[in-house]
Amino acid sequence: MATARIVYASMTGNNEEIAGIVEEAFEDLNIDVTTTEVSQSDAADFEDVDICVIAMYTYSDVGEGELPDEALDFYEDLQQLDLTGKVYGCCGSGDRFYDDFATTVDKFDVAFAKTGATKGAENVKIDLDADEDDIETLEAFAKAIVDKQATM
């Protein structure tokens, strides 16, 4: 059975919910999944699974998208890993009010690419909290990642 780890950061609960939706979708696809908050995670934990997913928010206090403070060390450590043979996906929430809508998702995509991991699905950016259409998008995101992992 394939294994997955989802790491999330959530200030308002939106990304915890997103991580839960992806977790449930993986479970429905018979993936053994572990979900943890970023401050309780180590980037090296991704070395022990087949599928790596982040669900992060973008912090915007002056309209400049920043990584969550609690994810800075994780982000730096991630870029030092060799995750060749792993499949990854990046998702997260943001607020379309800001020009830097959910840019942390893209930053983690670049970080994962540096590790040699294979992108399993297009990035998913949710405006604030997930609605029914977003849930369907996140379920398709999870399925695409699992399908990619199955071909490796």
XYZ file of N, CA, C and O in Angstrom:
608
model
N 0.847 -1.179 0.000
C 0.000 0.000 0.000
C 0.892 1.241 0.000
O 1.841 1.340 0.761
N 0.548 2.179 -0.856
C 1.287 3.437 -0.920
C 1.019 4.263 0.334
O -0.037 4.158 0.957
N 2.006 5.087 0.675
C 1.893 5.929 1.865
C 1.998 7.396 1.486
O 2.658 7.750 0.506
N 1.340 8.229 2.285
C 1.361 9.672 2.031
C 1.511 10.418 3.346
O 1.099 9.939 4.404
N 2.112 11.595 3.257
C 2.182 12.524 4.384
C 1.690 13.876 3.899
O 2.131 14.369 2.860
N 0.776 14.459 4.670
C 0.275 15.808 4.420
C 0.754 16.678 5.573
O 0.547 16.334 6.741
N 1.392 17.784 5.236
C 1.836 18.742 6.239
C 1.105 20.055 5.957
O 1.080 20.518 4.812
N 0.522 20.638 6.998
C -0.244 21.863 6.794
C 0.121 22.921 7.830
O 0.652 22.630 8.893
N -0.159 24.159 7.466
C -0.109 25.296 8.395
C -1.441 26.013 8.253
O -1.905 26.258 7.141
N -2.047 26.319 9.391
C -3.371 26.917 9.348
C -3.533 27.933 10.461
O -3.368 27.603 11.629
N -3.831 29.153 10.067
C -4.067 30.217 11.051
C -5.559 30.296 11.383
O -5.940 30.508 12.526
N -6.392 30.108 10.387
C -7.834 30.281 10.564
C -8.608 28.958 10.564
O -9.812 28.963 10.763
N -7.913 27.869 10.281
C -8.569 26.568 10.181
C -8.834 26.143 8.752
O -9.159 24.988 8.491
N -8.696 27.066 7.794
C -8.989 26.732 6.401
C -8.062 25.653 5.855
O -8.508 24.726 5.171
N -6.760 25.755 6.143
C -5.823 24.763 5.605
C -5.878 23.450 6.361
O -5.594 22.401 5.790
N -6.256 23.494 7.614
C -6.488 22.243 8.338
C -7.647 21.500 7.673
O -7.603 20.277 7.486
N -8.686 22.246 7.289
C -9.824 21.649 6.589
C -9.388 21.102 5.225
O -9.760 19.990 4.844
N -8.593 21.869 4.485
C -8.106 21.426 3.175
C -7.291 20.146 3.330
O -7.475 19.184 2.570
N -6.400 20.126 4.321
C -5.597 18.920 4.565
C -6.511 17.729 4.867
O -6.267 16.615 4.394
N -7.565 17.955 5.634
C -8.512 16.889 5.959
C -9.251 16.366 4.740
O -9.497 15.155 4.620
N -9.599 17.263 3.837
C -10.282 16.847 2.596
C -9.353 15.977 1.760
O -9.762 14.918 1.252
N -8.097 16.394 1.624
C -7.130 15.607 0.844
C -6.855 14.275 1.542
O -6.787 13.227 0.898
N -6.737 14.314 2.871
C -6.524 13.080 3.633
C -7.651 12.085 3.372
O -7.406 10.901 3.099
N -8.884 12.544 3.460
C -10.036 11.657 3.235
C -10.039 11.119 1.806
O -10.334 9.940 1.577
N -9.692 11.968 0.836
C -9.634 11.514 -0.559
C -8.570 10.434 -0.724
O -8.805 9.427 -1.418
N -7.409 10.603 -0.091
C -6.371 9.575 -0.147
C -6.857 8.272 0.482
O -6.649 7.186 -0.062
N -7.501 8.367 1.639
C -8.009 7.171 2.306
C -9.013 6.441 1.424
O -8.997 5.207 1.353
N -9.872 7.193 0.731
C -10.837 6.590 -0.187
C -10.150 5.876 -1.346
O -10.732 4.995 -1.978
N -8.903 6.278 -1.636
C -8.115 5.674 -2.718
C -7.123 4.637 -2.173
O -6.179 4.245 -2.858
N -7.366 4.193 -0.935
C -6.561 3.152 -0.289
C -5.106 3.534 -0.076
O -4.202 2.710 -0.217
N -4.881 4.792 0.270
C -3.546 5.275 0.597
C -3.454 5.394 2.119
O -4.358 5.929 2.759
N -2.370 4.901 2.694
C -2.103 5.047 4.124
C -1.529 6.447 4.335
O -0.433 6.742 3.862
N -2.265 7.312 5.024
C -1.897 8.734 5.095
C -1.735 9.210 6.535
O -2.480 8.790 7.417
N -0.748 10.061 6.734
C -0.510 10.729 8.012
C -0.564 12.231 7.754
O 0.050 12.714 6.804
N -1.293 12.950 8.597
C -1.415 14.400 8.463
C -0.914 15.053 9.739
O -1.313 14.656 10.840
N -0.023 16.056 9.585
C 0.528 16.752 10.739
C 0.625 18.246 10.476
O 0.794 18.675 9.340
N 0.556 19.009 11.543
C 0.751 20.452 11.475
C 2.247 20.704 11.317
O 3.068 19.968 11.863
N 2.621 21.735 10.561
C 4.021 21.955 10.195
C 4.938 22.106 11.406
O 6.082 21.645 11.372
N 4.473 22.709 12.478
C 5.336 22.882 13.654
C 5.600 21.564 14.370
O 6.503 21.469 15.198
N 4.829 20.548 14.034
C 4.998 19.212 14.604
C 5.622 18.247 13.599
O 5.580 17.037 13.790
N 6.202 18.799 12.538
C 6.721 17.988 11.436
C 8.177 18.311 11.178
O 8.662 19.391 11.509
N 8.838 17.379 10.539
C 10.195 17.562 10.063
C 10.167 17.253 8.572
O 9.577 16.251 8.157
N 10.787 18.096 7.761
C 10.773 17.871 6.310
C 11.280 16.477 5.956
O 10.788 15.855 5.005
N 12.227 15.962 6.732
C 12.787 14.626 6.459
C 11.734 13.525 6.582
O 11.930 12.422 6.065
N 10.595 13.812 7.235
C 9.512 12.820 7.301
C 9.034 12.432 5.904
O 8.507 11.336 5.704
N 9.202 13.335 4.935
C 8.797 13.032 3.559
C 9.642 11.915 2.944
O 9.239 11.289 1.977
N 10.822 11.665 3.499
C 11.684 10.607 2.968
C 11.090 9.221 3.192
O 11.471 8.272 2.511
N 10.158 9.106 4.138
C 9.611 7.813 4.527
C 8.279 7.466 3.874
O 7.660 6.476 4.244
N 7.824 8.298 2.930
C 6.532 8.056 2.281
C 6.678 8.121 0.764
O 7.702 8.564 0.247
N 5.635 7.685 0.077
C 5.621 7.714 -1.389
C 5.089 9.037 -1.934
O 5.479 9.476 -3.009
N 4.152 9.648 -1.189
C 3.451 10.855 -1.632
C 3.629 11.949 -0.584
O 3.402 11.717 0.612
N 4.010 13.145 -1.039
C 4.269 14.287 -0.164
C 3.338 15.436 -0.556
O 3.324 15.840 -1.722
N 2.599 15.956 0.411
C 1.658 17.047 0.132
C 1.792 18.120 1.200
O 1.925 17.813 2.388
N 1.755 19.371 0.782
C 1.654 20.482 1.719
C 0.349 21.227 1.467
O -0.140 21.297 0.333
N -0.195 21.774 2.540
C -1.375 22.648 2.484
C -1.022 23.854 3.348
O -1.022 23.762 4.574
N -0.656 24.964 2.706
C -0.139 26.122 3.431
C -0.906 27.392 3.075
O -1.370 27.559 1.958
N -0.952 28.293 4.036
C -1.519 29.616 3.788
C -0.400 30.579 3.439
O 0.776 30.307 3.666
N -0.769 31.700 2.870
C 0.161 32.784 2.575
C -0.147 33.918 3.539
O -1.293 34.352 3.654
N 0.884 34.374 4.242
C 0.704 35.463 5.188
C 0.868 36.791 4.457
O 1.875 37.013 3.792
N -0.122 37.646 4.574
C -0.085 38.952 3.912
C -0.490 40.025 4.902
O -1.668 40.197 5.174
N 0.503 40.743 5.436
C 0.127 41.832 6.336
C 0.240 43.184 5.659
O -0.428 44.128 6.047
N 1.081 43.281 4.641
C 1.200 44.535 3.893
C 1.074 44.272 2.396
O 1.583 45.014 1.579
N 0.400 43.186 2.064
C 0.200 42.877 0.655
C 1.381 42.187 0.000
O 1.434 42.078 -1.212
N 2.331 41.705 0.806
C 3.460 40.957 0.277
C 3.373 39.538 0.810
O 3.485 39.326 2.011
N 3.164 38.580 -0.080
C 2.978 37.196 0.337
C 4.217 36.602 0.966
O 5.283 36.622 0.373
N 4.055 36.096 2.159
C 5.153 35.490 2.902
C 4.764 34.085 3.340
O 3.585 33.786 3.541
N 5.778 33.266 3.522
C 5.559 31.956 4.109
C 5.114 32.137 5.553
O 5.533 33.089 6.222
N 4.309 31.209 6.074
C 3.985 31.273 7.497
C 5.271 31.155 8.324
O 6.148 30.350 7.988
N 5.391 31.931 9.378
C 6.590 31.876 10.227
C 6.876 30.457 10.691
O 8.030 30.032 10.726
N 5.834 29.735 11.056
C 6.015 28.385 11.582
C 6.498 27.400 10.516
O 6.893 26.278 10.833
N 6.500 27.795 9.250
C 6.923 26.905 8.163
C 8.297 27.254 7.598
O 8.788 26.559 6.705
N 8.936 28.308 8.091
C 10.207 28.763 7.505
C 11.301 27.702 7.573
O 11.957 27.410 6.558
N 11.540 27.121 8.737
C 12.585 26.097 8.861
C 12.246 24.874 8.026
O 13.109 24.303 7.352
N 10.988 24.472 8.049
C 10.537 23.324 7.257
C 10.827 23.561 5.776
O 11.348 22.683 5.081
N 10.494 24.746 5.295
C 10.715 25.128 3.894
C 12.200 25.053 3.529
O 12.565 24.502 2.485
N 13.050 25.597 4.372
C 14.496 25.565 4.114
C 15.014 24.129 4.128
O 15.802 23.731 3.266
N 14.589 23.344 5.119
C 15.039 21.953 5.230
C 14.560 21.115 4.048
O 15.297 20.242 3.556
N 13.350 21.364 3.586
C 12.802 20.615 2.454
C 13.717 20.705 1.238
O 13.979 19.702 0.565
N 14.234 21.870 0.969
C 15.043 22.083 -0.227
C 16.383 21.349 -0.187
O 17.043 21.221 -1.217
N 16.761 20.824 0.971
C 18.019 20.092 1.113
C 17.845 18.588 0.915
O 18.827 17.850 0.881
N 16.606 18.131 0.783
C 16.328 16.698 0.689
C 16.468 16.177 -0.732
O 16.327 16.924 -1.697
N 16.689 14.882 -0.846
C 16.609 14.175 -2.123
C 15.347 13.324 -2.063
O 15.307 12.304 -1.370
N 14.319 13.759 -2.756
C 13.046 13.042 -2.769
C 12.790 12.388 -4.129
O 11.634 12.166 -4.513
N 13.854 12.059 -4.832
C 13.729 11.360 -6.108
C 12.892 10.097 -5.901
O 13.094 9.362 -4.933
N 11.944 9.873 -6.789
C 11.074 8.709 -6.690
C 9.796 8.967 -5.918
O 8.915 8.110 -5.873
N 9.679 10.131 -5.315
C 8.461 10.515 -4.585
C 7.593 11.387 -5.488
O 8.076 12.009 -6.427
N 6.310 11.441 -5.177
C 5.367 12.299 -5.894
C 4.874 13.353 -4.908
O 4.633 13.054 -3.745
N 4.757 14.595 -5.384
C 4.315 15.667 -4.489
C 3.148 16.445 -5.078
O 2.889 16.433 -6.284
N 2.473 17.143 -4.159
C 1.405 18.057 -4.542
C 1.353 19.216 -3.568
O 1.660 19.054 -2.382
N 0.979 20.387 -4.068
C 0.916 21.604 -3.250
C -0.471 22.227 -3.363
O -0.985 22.422 -4.461
N -1.032 22.540 -2.209
C -2.334 23.197 -2.180
C -2.355 24.149 -0.995
O -1.466 24.123 -0.147
N -3.362 24.991 -0.964
C -3.484 25.895 0.162
C -4.510 26.972 -0.089
O -4.985 27.161 -1.211
N -4.831 27.668 0.985
C -5.827 28.734 0.876
C -5.153 30.094 0.913
O -4.021 30.237 1.357
N -5.893 31.057 0.432
C -5.448 32.441 0.443
C -6.670 33.325 0.344
O -7.803 32.867 0.396
N -6.418 34.592 0.175
C -7.488 35.579 0.063
C -7.284 36.335 -1.245
O -6.267 37.008 -1.420
N -8.220 36.203 -2.155
C -8.096 36.847 -3.469
C -8.031 38.372 -3.370
O -7.703 39.035 -4.346
N -8.322 38.916 -2.208
C -8.207 40.354 -1.991
C -6.768 40.821 -2.252
O -6.546 41.924 -2.718
N -5.810 39.968 -1.951
C -4.393 40.317 -2.086
C -3.847 39.925 -3.456
O -4.211 38.889 -4.013
N -2.943 40.749 -3.980
C -2.294 40.454 -5.265
C -1.464 39.185 -5.195
O -1.246 38.510 -6.200
N -0.981 38.848 -4.010
C -0.114 37.685 -3.826
C -0.918 36.449 -3.409
O -0.466 35.652 -2.605
N -2.089 36.283 -3.985
C -3.009 35.204 -3.630
C -2.311 33.840 -3.602
O -1.817 33.359 -4.622
N -2.216 33.263 -2.417
C -1.728 31.898 -2.201
C -0.349 31.621 -2.822
O -0.079 30.528 -3.287
N 0.537 32.610 -2.795
C 1.863 32.432 -3.398
C 2.729 31.421 -2.651
O 3.667 30.869 -3.235
N 2.420 31.151 -1.396
C 3.173 30.126 -0.664
C 3.045 28.771 -1.353
O 4.000 27.990 -1.373
N 1.904 28.492 -1.943
C 1.713 27.232 -2.676
C 2.753 27.124 -3.794
O 3.395 26.078 -3.963
N 2.943 28.198 -4.536
C 3.919 28.196 -5.631
C 5.349 28.083 -5.104
O 6.192 27.411 -5.722
N 5.640 28.736 -3.982
C 6.987 28.661 -3.407
C 7.316 27.226 -2.988
O 8.436 26.751 -3.201
N 6.351 26.535 -2.409
C 6.597 25.137 -2.039
C 6.715 24.249 -3.276
O 7.476 23.283 -3.264
N 6.011 24.568 -4.336
C 6.147 23.825 -5.585
C 7.589 23.901 -6.083
O 8.202 22.891 -6.442
N 8.168 25.091 -6.074
C 9.559 25.287 -6.498
C 10.504 24.519 -5.568
O 11.458 23.871 -6.013
N 10.221 24.567 -4.265
C 11.068 23.860 -3.297
C 11.036 22.357 -3.542
O 12.082 21.686 -3.538
N 9.847 21.803 -3.763
C 9.744 20.365 -4.047
C 10.482 20.005 -5.333
O 11.143 18.966 -5.410
N 10.373 20.841 -6.359
C 11.051 20.556 -7.625
C 12.558 20.430 -7.414
O 13.212 19.603 -8.066
N 13.107 21.199 -6.481
C 14.545 21.126 -6.182
C 14.946 19.792 -5.569
O 16.119 19.433 -5.599
N 13.996 19.067 -4.999
C 14.302 17.810 -4.315
C 14.389 16.627 -5.264
O 14.769 15.542 -4.840
N 13.973 16.816 -6.514
C 13.948 15.710 -7.468
C 12.642 14.937 -7.460
O 12.476 13.979 -8.212
N 11.699 15.329 -6.603
C 10.385 14.677 -6.574
C 9.615 15.026 -7.849
O 9.893 16.028 -8.505
N 8.645 14.194 -8.166
C 7.819 14.369 -9.356
C 6.502 15.029 -8.985
O 5.820 14.575 -8.058
N 6.141 16.071 -9.713
C 4.867 16.761 -9.465
C 3.721 15.858 -9.904
O 3.681 15.394 -11.035
N 2.786 15.635 -8.991
C 1.694 14.715 -9.275
C 0.419 15.378 -9.738
O -0.447 14.717 -10.314
N 0.269 16.670 -9.487
C -0.957 17.377 -9.863
C -0.669 18.869 -9.881
O 0.267 19.340 -9.238
N -1.474 19.594 -10.617
C -1.355 21.046 -10.634
C -1.678 21.600 -9.249
O -2.489 21.041 -8.517
N -1.038 22.698 -8.902
C -1.279 23.350 -7.620
C -2.755 23.738 -7.499
O -3.383 24.123 -8.486
N -3.259 23.633 -6.283
C -4.644 24.026 -6.009
C -4.623 25.169 -5.000
O -4.045 25.047 -3.924
N -5.259 26.272 -5.381
C -5.368 27.448 -4.520
C -6.844 27.708 -4.248
O -7.627 27.872 -5.181
N -7.175 27.730 -2.966
C -8.559 27.899 -2.530
C -8.724 29.318 -1.968
O -7.900 29.772 -1.169
N -9.775 29.995 -2.379
C -10.083 31.315 -1.841
C -10.787 31.149 -0.497
O -11.943 30.714 -0.447
N -10.038 31.438 0.573
C -10.514 31.343 1.954
C -10.858 29.893 2.310
O -9.972 29.054 2.373
N -12.131 29.563 2.523
C -12.467 28.195 2.902
C -13.051 27.435 1.711
O -13.558 28.027 0.771
N -12.937 26.117 1.778
C -13.333 25.258 0.655
C -14.852 25.149 0.548
O -15.532 24.837 1.521
N -15.366 25.402 -0.675
C -16.782 25.180 -0.945
C -16.920 23.848 -1.696
O -15.939 23.119 -1.878
N -18.108 23.517 -2.136
C -18.343 22.224 -2.797
C -17.472 22.037 -4.040
O -16.916 20.957 -4.264
N -17.343 23.077 -4.867
C -16.495 22.975 -6.062
C -15.033 22.756 -5.682
O -14.330 21.975 -6.318
N -14.589 23.423 -4.624
C -13.213 23.259 -4.164
C -12.973 21.840 -3.651
O -11.896 21.267 -3.869
N -13.948 21.285 -2.966
C -13.819 19.908 -2.472
C -13.631 18.961 -3.650
O -12.754 18.083 -3.621
N -14.419 19.137 -4.699
C -14.268 18.296 -5.898
C -12.889 18.488 -6.521
O -12.253 17.525 -6.961
N -12.405 19.720 -6.542
C -11.068 20.009 -7.090
C -9.994 19.320 -6.249
O -9.054 18.728 -6.791
N -10.130 19.370 -4.936
C -9.149 18.732 -4.052
C -9.200 17.209 -4.175
O -8.162 16.541 -4.109
N -10.374 16.653 -4.366
C -10.486 15.208 -4.576
C -9.820 14.800 -5.883
O -9.123 13.777 -5.951
N -9.998 15.599 -6.939
C -9.342 15.330 -8.223
C -7.824 15.495 -8.091
O -7.054 14.727 -8.692
N -7.381 16.475 -7.310
C -5.968 16.696 -7.010
C -5.371 15.436 -6.382
O -4.326 14.932 -6.821
N -6.035 14.910 -5.371
C -5.553 13.695 -4.699
C -5.506 12.511 -5.659
O -4.530 11.755 -5.679
N -6.541 12.357 -6.473
C -6.578 11.239 -7.429
C -5.453 11.356 -8.448
O -4.789 10.355 -8.780
N -5.187 12.548 -8.954
C -4.104 12.747 -9.920
C -2.757 12.362 -9.306
O -1.912 11.728 -9.957
N -2.559 12.723 -8.052
C -1.295 12.386 -7.366
C -1.173 10.869 -7.224
O -0.112 10.299 -7.495
N -2.244 10.222 -6.808
C -2.215 8.762 -6.650
C -1.992 8.078 -7.984
O -1.193 7.130 -8.095
N -2.651 8.574 -9.024
C -2.455 7.992 -10.359
C -1.008 8.152 -10.814
O -0.431 7.223 -11.397
N -0.406 9.300 -10.555
C 0.990 9.534 -10.926
C 1.912 8.592 -10.152
O 2.825 8.000 -10.711
N 1.637 8.458 -8.861
C 2.467 7.588 -8.037
C 2.389 6.143 -8.516
O 3.381 5.414 -8.516
N 1.221 5.724 -8.971
C 1.031 4.341 -9.436
C 1.838 4.031 -10.689
O 2.134 2.867 -10.973
N 2.201 5.060 -11.454
C 2.970 4.835 -12.684
C 4.469 4.874 -12.460
O 5.234 4.677 -13.397
N 4.879 5.124 -11.234
C 6.326 5.235 -10.961
C 6.907 3.913 -10.495
O 6.289 3.052 -10.035
